[in-house]
PDB file of C-alpha atoms in Angstrom:
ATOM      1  CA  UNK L 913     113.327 104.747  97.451  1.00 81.00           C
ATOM      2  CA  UNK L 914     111.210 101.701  96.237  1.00 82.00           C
ATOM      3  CA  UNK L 915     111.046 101.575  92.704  1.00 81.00           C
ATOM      4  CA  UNK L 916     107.976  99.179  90.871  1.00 76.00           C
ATOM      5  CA  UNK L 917     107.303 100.017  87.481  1.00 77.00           C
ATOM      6  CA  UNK L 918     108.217 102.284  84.749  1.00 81.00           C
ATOM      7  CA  UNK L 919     105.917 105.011  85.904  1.00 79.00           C
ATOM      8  CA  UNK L 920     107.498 105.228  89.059  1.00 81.00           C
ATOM      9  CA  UNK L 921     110.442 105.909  87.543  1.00 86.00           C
ATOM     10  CA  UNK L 922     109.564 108.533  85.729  1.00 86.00           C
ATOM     11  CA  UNK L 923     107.517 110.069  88.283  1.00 84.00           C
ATOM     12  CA  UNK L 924     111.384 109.969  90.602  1.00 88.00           C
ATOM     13  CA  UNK L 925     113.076 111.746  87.299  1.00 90.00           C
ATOM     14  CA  UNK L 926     110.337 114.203  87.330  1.00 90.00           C
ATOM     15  CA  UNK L 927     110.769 115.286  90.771  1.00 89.00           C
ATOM     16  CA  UNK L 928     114.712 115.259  89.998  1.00 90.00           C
ATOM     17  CA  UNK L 929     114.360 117.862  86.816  1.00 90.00           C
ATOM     18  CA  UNK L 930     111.983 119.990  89.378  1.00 90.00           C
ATOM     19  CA  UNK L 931     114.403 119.715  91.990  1.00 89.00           C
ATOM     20  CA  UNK L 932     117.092 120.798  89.541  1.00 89.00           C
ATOM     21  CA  UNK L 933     115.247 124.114  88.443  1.00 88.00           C
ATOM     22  CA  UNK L 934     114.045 125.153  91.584  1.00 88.00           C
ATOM     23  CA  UNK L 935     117.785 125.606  91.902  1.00 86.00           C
ATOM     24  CA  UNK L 936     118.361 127.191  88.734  1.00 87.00           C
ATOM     25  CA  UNK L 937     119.553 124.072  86.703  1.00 86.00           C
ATOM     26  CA  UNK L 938     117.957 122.887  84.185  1.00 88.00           C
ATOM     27  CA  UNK L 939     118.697 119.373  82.481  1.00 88.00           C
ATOM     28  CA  UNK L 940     116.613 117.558  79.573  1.00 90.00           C
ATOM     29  CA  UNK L 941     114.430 114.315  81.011  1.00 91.00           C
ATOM     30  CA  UNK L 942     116.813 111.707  78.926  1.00 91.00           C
ATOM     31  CA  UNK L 943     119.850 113.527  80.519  1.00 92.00           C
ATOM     32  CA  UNK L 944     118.460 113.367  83.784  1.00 91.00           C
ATOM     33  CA  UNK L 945     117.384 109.702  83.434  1.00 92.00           C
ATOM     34  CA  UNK L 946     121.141 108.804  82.942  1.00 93.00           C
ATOM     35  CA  UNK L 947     122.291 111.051  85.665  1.00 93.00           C
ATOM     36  CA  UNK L 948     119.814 108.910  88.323  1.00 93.00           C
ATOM     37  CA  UNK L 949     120.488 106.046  87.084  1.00 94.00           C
ATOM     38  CA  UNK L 950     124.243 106.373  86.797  1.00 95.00           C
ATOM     39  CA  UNK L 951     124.444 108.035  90.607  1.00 94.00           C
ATOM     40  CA  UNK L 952     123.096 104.558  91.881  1.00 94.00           C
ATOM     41  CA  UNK L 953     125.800 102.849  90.239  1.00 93.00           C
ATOM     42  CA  UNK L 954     123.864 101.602  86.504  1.00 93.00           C
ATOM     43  CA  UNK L 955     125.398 101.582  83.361  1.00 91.00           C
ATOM     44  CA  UNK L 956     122.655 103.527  81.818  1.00 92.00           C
ATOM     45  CA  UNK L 957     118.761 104.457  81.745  1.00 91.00           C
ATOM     46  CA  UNK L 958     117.694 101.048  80.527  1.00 91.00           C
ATOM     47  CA  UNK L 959     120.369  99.235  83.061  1.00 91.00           C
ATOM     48  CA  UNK L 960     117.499 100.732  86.066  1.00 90.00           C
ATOM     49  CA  UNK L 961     114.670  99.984  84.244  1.00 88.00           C
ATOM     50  CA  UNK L 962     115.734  96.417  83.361  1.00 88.00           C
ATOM     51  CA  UNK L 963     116.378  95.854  87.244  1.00 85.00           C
ATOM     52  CA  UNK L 964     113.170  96.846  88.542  1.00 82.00           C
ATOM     53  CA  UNK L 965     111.201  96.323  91.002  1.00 81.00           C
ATOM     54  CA  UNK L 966     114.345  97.803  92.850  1.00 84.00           C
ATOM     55  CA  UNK L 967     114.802  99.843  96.277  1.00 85.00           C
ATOM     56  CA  UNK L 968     117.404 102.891  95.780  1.00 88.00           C
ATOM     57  CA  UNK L 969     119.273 103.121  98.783  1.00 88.00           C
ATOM     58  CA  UNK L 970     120.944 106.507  99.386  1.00 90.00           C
ATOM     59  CA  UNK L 971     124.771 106.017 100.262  1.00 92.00           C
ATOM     60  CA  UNK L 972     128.161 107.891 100.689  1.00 94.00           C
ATOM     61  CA  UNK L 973     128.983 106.228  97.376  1.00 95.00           C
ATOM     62  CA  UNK L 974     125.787 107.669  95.944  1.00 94.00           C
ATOM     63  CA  UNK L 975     126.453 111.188  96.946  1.00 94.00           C
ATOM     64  CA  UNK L 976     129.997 111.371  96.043  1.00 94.00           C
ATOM     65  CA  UNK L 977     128.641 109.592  92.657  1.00 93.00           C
ATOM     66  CA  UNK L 978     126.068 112.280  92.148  1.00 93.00           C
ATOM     67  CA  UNK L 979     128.190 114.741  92.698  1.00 93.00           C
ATOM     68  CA  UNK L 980     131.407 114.583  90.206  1.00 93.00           C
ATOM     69  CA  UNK L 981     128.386 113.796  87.887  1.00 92.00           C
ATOM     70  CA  UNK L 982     126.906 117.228  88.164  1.00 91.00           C
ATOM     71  CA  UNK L 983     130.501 118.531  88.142  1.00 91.00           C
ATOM     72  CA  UNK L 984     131.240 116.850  85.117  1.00 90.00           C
ATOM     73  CA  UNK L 985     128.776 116.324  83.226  1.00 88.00           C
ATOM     74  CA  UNK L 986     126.331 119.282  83.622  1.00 85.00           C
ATOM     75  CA  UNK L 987     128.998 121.991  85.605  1.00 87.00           C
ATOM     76  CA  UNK L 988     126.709 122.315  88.351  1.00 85.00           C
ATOM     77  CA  UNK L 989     129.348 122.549  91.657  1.00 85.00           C
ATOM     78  CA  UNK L 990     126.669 124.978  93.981  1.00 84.00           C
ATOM     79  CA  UNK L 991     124.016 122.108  94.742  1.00 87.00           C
ATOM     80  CA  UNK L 992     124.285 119.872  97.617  1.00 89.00           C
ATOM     81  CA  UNK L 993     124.242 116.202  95.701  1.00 90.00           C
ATOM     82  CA  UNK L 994     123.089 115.072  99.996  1.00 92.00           C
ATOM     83  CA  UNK L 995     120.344 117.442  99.995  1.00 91.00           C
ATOM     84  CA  UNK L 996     119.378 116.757  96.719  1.00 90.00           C
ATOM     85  CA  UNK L 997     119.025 112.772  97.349  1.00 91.00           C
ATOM     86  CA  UNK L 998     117.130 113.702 101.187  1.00 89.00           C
ATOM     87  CA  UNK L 999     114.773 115.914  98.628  1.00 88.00           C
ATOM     88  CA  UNK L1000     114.075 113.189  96.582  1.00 87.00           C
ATOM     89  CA  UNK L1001     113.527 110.600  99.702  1.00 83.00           C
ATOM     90  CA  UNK L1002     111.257 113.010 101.115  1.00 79.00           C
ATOM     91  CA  UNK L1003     109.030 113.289  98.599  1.00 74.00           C
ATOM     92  CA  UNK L1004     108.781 109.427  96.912  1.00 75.00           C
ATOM     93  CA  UNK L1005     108.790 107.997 100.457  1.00 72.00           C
ATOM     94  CA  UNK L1006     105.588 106.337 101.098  1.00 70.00           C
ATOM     95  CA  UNK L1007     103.585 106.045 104.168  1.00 70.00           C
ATOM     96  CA  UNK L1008     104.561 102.481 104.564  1.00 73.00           C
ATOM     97  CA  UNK L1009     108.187 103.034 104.184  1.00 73.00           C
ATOM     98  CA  UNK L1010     107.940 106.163 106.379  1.00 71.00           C
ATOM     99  CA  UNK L1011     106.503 104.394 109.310  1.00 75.00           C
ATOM    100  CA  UNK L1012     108.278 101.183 109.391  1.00 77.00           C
ATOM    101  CA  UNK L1013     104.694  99.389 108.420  1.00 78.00           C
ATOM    102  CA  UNK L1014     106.035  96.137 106.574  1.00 83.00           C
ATOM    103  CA  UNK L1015     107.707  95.277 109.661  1.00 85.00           C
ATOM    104  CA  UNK L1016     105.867  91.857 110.430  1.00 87.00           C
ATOM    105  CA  UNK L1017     105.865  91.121 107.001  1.00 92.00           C
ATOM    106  CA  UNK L1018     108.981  89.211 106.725  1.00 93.00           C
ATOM    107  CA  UNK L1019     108.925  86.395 109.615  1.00 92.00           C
ATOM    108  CA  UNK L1020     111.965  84.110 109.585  1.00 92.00           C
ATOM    109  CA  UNK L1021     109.723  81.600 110.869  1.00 93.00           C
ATOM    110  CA  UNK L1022     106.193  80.972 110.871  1.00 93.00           C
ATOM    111  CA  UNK L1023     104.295  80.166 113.657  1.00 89.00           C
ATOM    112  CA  UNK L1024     102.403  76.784 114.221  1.00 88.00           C
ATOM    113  CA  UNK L1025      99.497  76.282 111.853  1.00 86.00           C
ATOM    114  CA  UNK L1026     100.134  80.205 109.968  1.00 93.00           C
ATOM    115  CA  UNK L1027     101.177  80.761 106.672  1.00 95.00           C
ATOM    116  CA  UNK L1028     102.271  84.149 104.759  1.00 97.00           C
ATOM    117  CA  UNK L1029     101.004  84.659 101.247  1.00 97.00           C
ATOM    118  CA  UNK L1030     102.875  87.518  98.755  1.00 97.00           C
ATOM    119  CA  UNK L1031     100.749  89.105  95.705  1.00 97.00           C
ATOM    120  CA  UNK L1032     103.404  89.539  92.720  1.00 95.00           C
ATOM    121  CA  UNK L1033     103.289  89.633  89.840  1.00 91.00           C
ATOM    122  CA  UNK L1034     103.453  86.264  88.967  1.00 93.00           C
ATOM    123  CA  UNK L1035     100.552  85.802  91.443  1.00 96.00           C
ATOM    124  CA  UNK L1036     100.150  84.446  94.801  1.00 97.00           C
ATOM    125  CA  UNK L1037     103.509  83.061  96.240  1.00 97.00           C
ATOM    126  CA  UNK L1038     103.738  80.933  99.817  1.00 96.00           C
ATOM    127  CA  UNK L1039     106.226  82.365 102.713  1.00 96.00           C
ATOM    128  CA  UNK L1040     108.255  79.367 101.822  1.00 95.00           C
ATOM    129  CA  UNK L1041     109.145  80.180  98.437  1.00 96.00           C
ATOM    130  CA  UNK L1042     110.080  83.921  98.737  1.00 95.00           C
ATOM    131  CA  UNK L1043     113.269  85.233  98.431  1.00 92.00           C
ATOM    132  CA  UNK L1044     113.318  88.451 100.751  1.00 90.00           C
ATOM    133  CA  UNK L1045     116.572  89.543  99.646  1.00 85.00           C
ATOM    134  CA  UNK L1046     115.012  90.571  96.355  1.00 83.00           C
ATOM    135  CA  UNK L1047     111.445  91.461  96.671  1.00 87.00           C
ATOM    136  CA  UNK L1048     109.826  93.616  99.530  1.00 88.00           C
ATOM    137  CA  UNK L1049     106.700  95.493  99.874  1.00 90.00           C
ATOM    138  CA  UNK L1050     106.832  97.752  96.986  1.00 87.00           C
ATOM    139  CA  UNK L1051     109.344  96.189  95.328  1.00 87.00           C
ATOM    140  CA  UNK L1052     107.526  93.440  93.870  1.00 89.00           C
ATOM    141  CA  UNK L1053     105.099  92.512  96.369  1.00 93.00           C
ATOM    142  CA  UNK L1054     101.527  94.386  96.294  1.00 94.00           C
ATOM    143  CA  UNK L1055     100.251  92.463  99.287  1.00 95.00           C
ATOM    144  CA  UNK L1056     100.509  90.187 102.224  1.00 96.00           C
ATOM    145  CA  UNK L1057      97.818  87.884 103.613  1.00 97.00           C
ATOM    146  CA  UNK L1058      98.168  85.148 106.636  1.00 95.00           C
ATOM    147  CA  UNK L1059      96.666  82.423 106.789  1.00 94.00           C
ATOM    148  CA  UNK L1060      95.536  80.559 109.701  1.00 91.00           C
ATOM    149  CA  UNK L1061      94.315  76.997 110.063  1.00 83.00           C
ATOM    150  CA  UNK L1062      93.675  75.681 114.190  1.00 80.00           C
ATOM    151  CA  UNK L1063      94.322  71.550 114.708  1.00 73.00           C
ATOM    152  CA  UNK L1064      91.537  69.629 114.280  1.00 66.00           C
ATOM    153  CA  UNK L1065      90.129  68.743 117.913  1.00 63.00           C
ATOM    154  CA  UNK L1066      90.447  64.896 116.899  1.00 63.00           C
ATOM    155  CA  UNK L1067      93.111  63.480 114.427  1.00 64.00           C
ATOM    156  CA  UNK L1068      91.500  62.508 111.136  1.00 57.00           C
ATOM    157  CA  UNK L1069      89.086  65.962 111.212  1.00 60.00           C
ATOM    158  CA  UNK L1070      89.002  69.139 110.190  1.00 58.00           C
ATOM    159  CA  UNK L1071      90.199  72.080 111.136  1.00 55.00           C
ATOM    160  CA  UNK L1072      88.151  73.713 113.693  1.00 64.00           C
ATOM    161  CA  UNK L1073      88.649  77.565 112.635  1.00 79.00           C
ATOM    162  CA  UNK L1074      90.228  78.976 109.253  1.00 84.00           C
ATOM    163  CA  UNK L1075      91.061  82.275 108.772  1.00 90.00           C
ATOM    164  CA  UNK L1076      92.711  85.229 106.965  1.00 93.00           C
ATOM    165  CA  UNK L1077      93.177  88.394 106.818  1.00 94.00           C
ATOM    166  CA  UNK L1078      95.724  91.136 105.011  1.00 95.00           C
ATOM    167  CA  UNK L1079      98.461  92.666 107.475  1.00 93.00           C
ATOM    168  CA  UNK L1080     100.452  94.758 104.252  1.00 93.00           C
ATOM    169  CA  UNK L1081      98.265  96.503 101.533  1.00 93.00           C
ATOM    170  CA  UNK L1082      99.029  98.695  98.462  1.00 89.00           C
ATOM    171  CA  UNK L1083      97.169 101.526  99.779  1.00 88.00           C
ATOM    172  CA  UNK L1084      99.996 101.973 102.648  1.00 83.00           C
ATOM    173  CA  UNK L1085     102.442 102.694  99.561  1.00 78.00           C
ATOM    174  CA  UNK L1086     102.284 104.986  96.671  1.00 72.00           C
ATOM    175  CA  UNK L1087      99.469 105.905  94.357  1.00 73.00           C
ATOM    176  CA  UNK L1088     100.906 104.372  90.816  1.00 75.00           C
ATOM    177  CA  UNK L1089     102.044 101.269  93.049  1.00 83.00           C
ATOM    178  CA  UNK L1090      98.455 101.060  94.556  1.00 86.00           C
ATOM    179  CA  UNK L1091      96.931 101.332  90.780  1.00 86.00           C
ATOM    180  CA  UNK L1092      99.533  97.982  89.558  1.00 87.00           C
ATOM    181  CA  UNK L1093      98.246  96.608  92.746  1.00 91.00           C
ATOM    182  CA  UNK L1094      94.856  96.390  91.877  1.00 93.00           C
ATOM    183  CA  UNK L1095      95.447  95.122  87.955  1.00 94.00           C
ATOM    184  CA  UNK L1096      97.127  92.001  90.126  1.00 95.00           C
ATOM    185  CA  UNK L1097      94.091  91.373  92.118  1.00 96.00           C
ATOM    186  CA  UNK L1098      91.860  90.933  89.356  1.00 96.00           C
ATOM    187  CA  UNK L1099      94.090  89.172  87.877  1.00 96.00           C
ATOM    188  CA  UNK L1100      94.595  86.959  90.564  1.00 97.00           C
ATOM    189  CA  UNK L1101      92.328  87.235  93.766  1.00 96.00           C
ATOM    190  CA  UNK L1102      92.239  89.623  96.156  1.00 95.00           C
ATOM    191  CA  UNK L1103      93.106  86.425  98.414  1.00 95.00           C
ATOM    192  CA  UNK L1104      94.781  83.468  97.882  1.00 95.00           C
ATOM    193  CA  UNK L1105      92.709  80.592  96.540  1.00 93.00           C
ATOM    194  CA  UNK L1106      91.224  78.835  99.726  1.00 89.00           C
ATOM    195  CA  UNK L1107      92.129  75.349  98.807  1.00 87.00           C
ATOM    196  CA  UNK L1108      95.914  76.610  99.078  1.00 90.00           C
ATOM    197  CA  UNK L1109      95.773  78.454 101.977  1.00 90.00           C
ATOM    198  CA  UNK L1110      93.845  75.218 103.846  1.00 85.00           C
ATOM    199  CA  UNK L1111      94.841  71.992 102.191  1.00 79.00           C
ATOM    200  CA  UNK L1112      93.799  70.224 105.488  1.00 66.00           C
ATOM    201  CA  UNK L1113      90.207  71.030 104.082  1.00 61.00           C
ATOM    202  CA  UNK L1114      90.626  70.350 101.043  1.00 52.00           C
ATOM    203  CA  UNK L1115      92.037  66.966 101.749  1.00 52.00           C
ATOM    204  CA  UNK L1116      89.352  66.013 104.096  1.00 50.00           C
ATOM    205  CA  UNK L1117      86.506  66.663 101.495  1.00 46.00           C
TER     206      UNK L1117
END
């Protein structure tokens, strides 16, 4: 479960506490705040929201978290904490994490000539400055753009074709996701400023 912004968060405990009475149980917001939070292994409430953008990966040591928590802490022993966490998946999952479509988004190599570009929020950011271990789509990135410049025909020229185009958008992910997405465009281009993604122009000018 990719997590972005505070909103998203919220919108995760939300569907926890509904979750939760559907099943008869019913738990304040703050209370189940901590109980999320401390199931995927965070000190408190604040500890998750501190960390984001973060991706909540479902694990044995999750589920055996969750559940001594609800034993514990709120005496619930008749809910499934595996079902629960599947629940939860299901419904914050977006299309883009459903169907695998970030999948050419993370080259370990470029190809001749091509270059990646990654929206965040601290703008546009080059393929060779990323840090993948840390920020994916949704977590952190709104969008991915290549960039393609062809070899000038004779040595001293310009390029003969430029182009670019977006493979990953924020529309493939979740609606509060796609809404910081767009904030981040205006803010910075919908693209990539061209004399970065072509300096071979801009140098020959």
């Amino acid at each position: 479960m990719k997590i972005s912004c505070k909103n998203e968060c919220n919108s995760l405990v939300s569907s926890l506490c509904a979750l939760l009475r559907e099943e008869g149980v019913s738990i304040r917001t703050s209370r189940a705040q901590k109980l999320l939070a401390h199931a995927f292994g965070y000190t408190s409430a604040n500890g998750l929201l501190g960390n984001m953008p973060v991706e909540l990966k479902v694990t044995t040591q999750v589920i055996s978290r969750l559940s001594e928590l609800l034993k514990t802490r709120h005496g619930v022993d008749t809910i499934a904490p595996s079902w629960l966490l599947r629940m939860l998946e299901r419904d914050f999952m977006s299309l883009s994490t459903r169907e695998g479509l970030d999948k050419d988004c993370y080259p370990s190599k470029l190809p001749d000539h091509t270059n990646y570009w990654y929206l965040t929020d601290k703008g546009w950011v080059p393929w060779s400055q990323m840090d993948f271990t840390k920020l994916r789509v949704e977590v952190g990135i709104y969008k991915v753009v290549t960039s393609y410049a062809s070899p000038p025909l004779e040595e001293g020229e310009m390029p003969f074709i430029c182009l670019a185009r977006p493979i990953w958008t924020a529309d493939m992910a979740r609606g509060e996701f796609e809404d910081e997405a767009e904030k981040l465009e205006r803010k910075y281009g919908e693209m990539p400023e061209t004399s970065r993604m072509y300096p071979e122009v801009r140098d020959a000018l």
